[in-house]
Short mmCIF file of C-alpha atoms in Angstrom, two decimals:
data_model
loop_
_atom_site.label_atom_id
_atom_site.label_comp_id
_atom_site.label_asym_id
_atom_site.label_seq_id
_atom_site.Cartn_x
_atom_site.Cartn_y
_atom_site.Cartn_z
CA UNK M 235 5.88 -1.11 0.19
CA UNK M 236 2.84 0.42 1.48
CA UNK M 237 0.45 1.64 -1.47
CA UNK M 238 0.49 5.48 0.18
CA UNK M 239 3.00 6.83 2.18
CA UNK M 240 2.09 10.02 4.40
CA UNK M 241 3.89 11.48 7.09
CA UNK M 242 1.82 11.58 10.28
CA UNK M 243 3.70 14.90 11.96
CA UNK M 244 2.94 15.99 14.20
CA UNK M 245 3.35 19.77 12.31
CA UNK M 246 3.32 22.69 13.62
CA UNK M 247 3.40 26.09 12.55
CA UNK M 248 2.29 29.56 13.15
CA UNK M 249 -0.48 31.18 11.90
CA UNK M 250 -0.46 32.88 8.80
CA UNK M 251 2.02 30.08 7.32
CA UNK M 252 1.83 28.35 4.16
CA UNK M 253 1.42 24.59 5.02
CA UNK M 254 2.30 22.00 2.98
CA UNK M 255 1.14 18.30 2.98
CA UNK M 256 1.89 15.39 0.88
CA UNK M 257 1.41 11.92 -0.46
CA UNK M 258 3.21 10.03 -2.12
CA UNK M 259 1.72 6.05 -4.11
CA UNK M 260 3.30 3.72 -5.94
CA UNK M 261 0.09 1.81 -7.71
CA UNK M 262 -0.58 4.35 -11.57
CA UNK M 263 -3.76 2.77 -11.48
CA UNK M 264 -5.18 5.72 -9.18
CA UNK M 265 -7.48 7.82 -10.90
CA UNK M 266 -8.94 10.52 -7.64
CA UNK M 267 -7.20 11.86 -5.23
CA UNK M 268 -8.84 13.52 -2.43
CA UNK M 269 -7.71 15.43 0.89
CA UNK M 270 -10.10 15.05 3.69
CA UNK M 271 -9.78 17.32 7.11
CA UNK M 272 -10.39 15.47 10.60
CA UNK M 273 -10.91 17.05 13.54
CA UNK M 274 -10.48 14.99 16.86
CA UNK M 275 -13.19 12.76 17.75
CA UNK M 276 -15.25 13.81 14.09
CA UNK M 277 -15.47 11.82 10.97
CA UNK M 278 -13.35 12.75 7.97
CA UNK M 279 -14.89 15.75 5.97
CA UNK M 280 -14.17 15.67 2.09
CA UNK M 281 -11.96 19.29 1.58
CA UNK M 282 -11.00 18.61 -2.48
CA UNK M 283 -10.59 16.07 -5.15
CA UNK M 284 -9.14 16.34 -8.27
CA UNK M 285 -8.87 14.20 -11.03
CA UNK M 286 -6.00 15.33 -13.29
CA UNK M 287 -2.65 16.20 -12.53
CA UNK M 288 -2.12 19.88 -11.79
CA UNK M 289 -3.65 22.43 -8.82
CA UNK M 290 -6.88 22.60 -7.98
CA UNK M 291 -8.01 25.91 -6.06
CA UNK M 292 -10.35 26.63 -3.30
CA UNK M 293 -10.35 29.58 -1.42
CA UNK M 294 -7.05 29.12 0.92
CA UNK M 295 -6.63 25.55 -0.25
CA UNK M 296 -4.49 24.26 -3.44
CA UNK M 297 -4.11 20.35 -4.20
CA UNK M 298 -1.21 19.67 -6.28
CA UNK M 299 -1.31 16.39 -8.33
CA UNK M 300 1.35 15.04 -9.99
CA UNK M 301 1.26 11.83 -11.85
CA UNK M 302 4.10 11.10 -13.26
CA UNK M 303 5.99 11.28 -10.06
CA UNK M 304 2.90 9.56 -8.34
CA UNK M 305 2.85 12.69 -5.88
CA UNK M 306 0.22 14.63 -4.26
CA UNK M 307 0.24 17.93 -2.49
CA UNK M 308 -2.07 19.72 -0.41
CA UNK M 309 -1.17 23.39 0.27
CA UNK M 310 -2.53 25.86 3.12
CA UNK M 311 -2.49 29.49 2.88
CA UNK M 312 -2.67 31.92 5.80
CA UNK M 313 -3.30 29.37 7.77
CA UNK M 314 -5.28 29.70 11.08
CA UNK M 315 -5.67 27.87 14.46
CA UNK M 316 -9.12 26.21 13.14
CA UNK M 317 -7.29 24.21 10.16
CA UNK M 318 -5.13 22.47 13.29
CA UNK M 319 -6.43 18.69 12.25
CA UNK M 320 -5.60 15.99 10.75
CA UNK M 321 -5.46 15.45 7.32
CA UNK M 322 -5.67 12.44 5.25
CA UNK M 323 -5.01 11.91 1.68
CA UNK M 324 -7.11 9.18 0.00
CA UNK M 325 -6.72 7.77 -3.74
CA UNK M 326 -9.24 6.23 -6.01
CA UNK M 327 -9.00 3.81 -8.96
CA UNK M 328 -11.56 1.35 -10.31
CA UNK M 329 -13.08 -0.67 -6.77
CA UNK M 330 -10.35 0.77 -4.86
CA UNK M 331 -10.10 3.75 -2.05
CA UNK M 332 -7.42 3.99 0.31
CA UNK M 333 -6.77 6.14 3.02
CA UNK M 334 -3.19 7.66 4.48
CA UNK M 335 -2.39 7.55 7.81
CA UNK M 336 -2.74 11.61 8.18
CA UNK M 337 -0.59 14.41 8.86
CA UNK M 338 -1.61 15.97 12.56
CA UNK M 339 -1.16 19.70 12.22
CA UNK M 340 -1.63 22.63 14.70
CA UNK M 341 -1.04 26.21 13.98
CA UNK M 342 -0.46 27.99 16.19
CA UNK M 343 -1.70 31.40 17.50
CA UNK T 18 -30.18 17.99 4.53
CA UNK T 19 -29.02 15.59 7.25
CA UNK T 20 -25.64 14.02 7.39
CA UNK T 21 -24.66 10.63 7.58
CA UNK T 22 -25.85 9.02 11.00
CA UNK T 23 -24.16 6.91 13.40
CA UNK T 24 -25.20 5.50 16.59
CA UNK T 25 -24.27 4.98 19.35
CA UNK T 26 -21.17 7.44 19.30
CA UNK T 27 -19.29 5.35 22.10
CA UNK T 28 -19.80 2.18 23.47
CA UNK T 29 -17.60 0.24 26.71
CA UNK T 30 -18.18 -3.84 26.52
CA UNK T 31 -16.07 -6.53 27.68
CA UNK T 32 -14.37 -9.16 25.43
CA UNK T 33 -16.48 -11.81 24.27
CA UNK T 34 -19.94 -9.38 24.09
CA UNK T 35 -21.44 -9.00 21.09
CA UNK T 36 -21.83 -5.18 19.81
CA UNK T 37 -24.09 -4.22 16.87
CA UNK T 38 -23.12 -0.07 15.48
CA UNK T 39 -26.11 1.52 13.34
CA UNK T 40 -25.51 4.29 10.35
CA UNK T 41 -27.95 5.69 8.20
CA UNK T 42 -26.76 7.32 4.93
CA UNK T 43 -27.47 10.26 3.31
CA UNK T 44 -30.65 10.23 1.65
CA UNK T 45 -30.06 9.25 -2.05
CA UNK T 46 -27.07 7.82 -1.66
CA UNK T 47 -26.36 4.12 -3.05
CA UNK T 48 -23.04 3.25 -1.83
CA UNK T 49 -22.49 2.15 1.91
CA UNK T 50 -19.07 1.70 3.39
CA UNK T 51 -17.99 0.66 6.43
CA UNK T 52 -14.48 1.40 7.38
CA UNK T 53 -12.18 0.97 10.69
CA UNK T 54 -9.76 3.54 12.23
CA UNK T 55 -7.53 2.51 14.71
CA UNK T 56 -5.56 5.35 16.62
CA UNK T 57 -2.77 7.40 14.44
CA UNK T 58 -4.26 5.27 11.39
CA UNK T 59 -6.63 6.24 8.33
CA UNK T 60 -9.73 4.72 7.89
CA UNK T 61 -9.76 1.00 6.72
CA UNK T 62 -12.46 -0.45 4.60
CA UNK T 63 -14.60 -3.28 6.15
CA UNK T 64 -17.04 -3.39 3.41
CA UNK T 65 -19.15 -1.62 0.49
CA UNK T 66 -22.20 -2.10 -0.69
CA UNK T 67 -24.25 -1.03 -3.54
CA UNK T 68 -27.82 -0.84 -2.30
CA UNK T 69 -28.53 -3.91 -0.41
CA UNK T 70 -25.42 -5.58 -2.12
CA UNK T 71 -22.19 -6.45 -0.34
CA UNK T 72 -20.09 -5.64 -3.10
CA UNK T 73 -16.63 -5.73 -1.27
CA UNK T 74 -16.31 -7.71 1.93
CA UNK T 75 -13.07 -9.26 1.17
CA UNK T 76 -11.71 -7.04 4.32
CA UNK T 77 -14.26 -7.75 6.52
CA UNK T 78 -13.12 -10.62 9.57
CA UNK T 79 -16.05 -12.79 8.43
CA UNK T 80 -15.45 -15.60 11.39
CA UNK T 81 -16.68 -12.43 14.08
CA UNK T 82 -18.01 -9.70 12.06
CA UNK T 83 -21.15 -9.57 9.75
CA UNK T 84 -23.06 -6.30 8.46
CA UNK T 85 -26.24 -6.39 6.62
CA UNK T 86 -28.43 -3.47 4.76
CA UNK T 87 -31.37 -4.95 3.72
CA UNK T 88 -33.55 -2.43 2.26
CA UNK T 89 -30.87 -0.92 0.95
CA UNK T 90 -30.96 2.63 3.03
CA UNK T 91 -29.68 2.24 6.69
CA UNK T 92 -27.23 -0.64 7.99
CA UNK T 93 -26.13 -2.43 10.88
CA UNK T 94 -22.28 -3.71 11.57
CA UNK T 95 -21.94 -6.80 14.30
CA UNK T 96 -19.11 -8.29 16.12
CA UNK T 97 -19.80 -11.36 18.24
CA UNK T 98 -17.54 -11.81 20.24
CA UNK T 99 -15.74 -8.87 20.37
CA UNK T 100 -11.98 -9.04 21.16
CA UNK T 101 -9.32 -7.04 22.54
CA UNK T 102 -7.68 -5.46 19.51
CA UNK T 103 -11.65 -4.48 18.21
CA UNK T 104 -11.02 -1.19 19.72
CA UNK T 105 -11.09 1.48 17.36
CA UNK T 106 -13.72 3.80 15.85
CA UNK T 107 -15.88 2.36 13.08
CA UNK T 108 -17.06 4.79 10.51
CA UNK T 109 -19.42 4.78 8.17
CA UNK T 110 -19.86 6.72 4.50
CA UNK T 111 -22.29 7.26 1.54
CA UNK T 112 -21.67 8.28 -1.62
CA UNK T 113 -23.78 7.84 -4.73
CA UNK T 114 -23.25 5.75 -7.08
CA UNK T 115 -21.35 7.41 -9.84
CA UNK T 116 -19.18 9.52 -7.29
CA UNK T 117 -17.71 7.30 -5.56
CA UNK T 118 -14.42 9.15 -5.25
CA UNK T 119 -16.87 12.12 -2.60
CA UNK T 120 -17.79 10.44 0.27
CA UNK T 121 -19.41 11.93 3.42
CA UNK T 122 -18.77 10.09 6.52
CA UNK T 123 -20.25 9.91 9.79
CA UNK T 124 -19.07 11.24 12.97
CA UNK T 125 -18.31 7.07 13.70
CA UNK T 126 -18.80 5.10 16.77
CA UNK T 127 -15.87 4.67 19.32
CA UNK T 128 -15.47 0.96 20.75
CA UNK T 129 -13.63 0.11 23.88
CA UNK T 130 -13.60 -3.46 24.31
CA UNK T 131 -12.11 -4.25 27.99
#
């Protein structure tokens, strides 16, 4: 069993929708859990972390934690043509960081 | 305030060259990773170090690939000889010390090895 599961998409939607992405781990031991945006051919850029369970709001973007179930969530409101990208869920825990594979999303005008 | 720097952004050799891909972090940052992304894939960590110390290398293919970051602010990652399945985009990140879980990545260096 692979320590994080994501599901690469591809997902598309229209704009204006409410996206939602998700992780889901299997090791408790993870402490951060971060989304990161990447656009093609770019480097992953760092959208949120969050270290408890619960949300975590930034402007159009909610992360979702939830612990117990060892589940992440990354939520997109209104979203628009620039958000299509990939995005990758990563976890921390003491000398650990791994990476999903990414969800591919494009919205669609 | 500059980002994390890679160089070159793409390089074409042929199997059995040796390749050498150059990053310098962001200024103040400690930590150093090197990770590798292979298409459809999220980044995979090669090594970390803390300053000019290789902290975690147990990912690292040892027998073709070395790194080094002696002075603790820029570093260099080498494959000799490059193979066939080395193609893939190597990344590289900073963060400082105590943050560990925020790192800022590079726009990476894309490898074709023919």
């Amino acid at each position: 069993q692979k320590e994080v599961e994501q599901d690469p998409g591809p997902l598309s939607v229209p704009e204006g929708a409410i996206v939602s992405l998700n992780c889901t781990y299997s090791n408790s031991a993870f402490q951060y859990f971060m989304w990161y945006r990447q656009y093609s051919r770019k480097g992953p850029e760092l959208l949120m972390y969050t270290y408890s369970s619960g949300n975590k709001e930034d402007g159009r973007f909610t992360a979702q934690v939830d612990k117990s179930s060892k589940y992440i969530s990354l939520f997109i409101r209104d979203s628009q043509p620039s958000d299509s990208a990939t995005y990758l869920c990563a976890l921390a825990g003491t000398y650990k960081y791994i990476f999903g594979t990414g969800t591919r999303l494009k919205v669609l005008a | 305030e500059a980002g994390v720097v890679q160089s070159p952004r793409y390089k074409i050799i042929e199997k059995k060259q040796p390749v050498a891909f150059w990053c310098n972090p962001i200024s103040g940052h400690n930590t150093l990773y090197w990770y590798l992304q292979n298409l459809g894939q999220g980044p995979e960590l090669l090594i970390r170090y803390e300053n000019e110390e290789a902290v975690d290398d147990s990912q690292l293919p040892k027998d073709r690939f070395s790194a080094e970051r002696l002075k603790g602010v820029d570093s260099t990652l080498k494959i000799q000889p490059a193979e066939l399945g080395d193609s893939a985009v190597y990344l590289c990140a900073s963060s400082l010390s105590i943050q560990q879980e925020t790192q800022y990545f590079g726009p990476g260096t894309r490898l074709l090895v023919l």
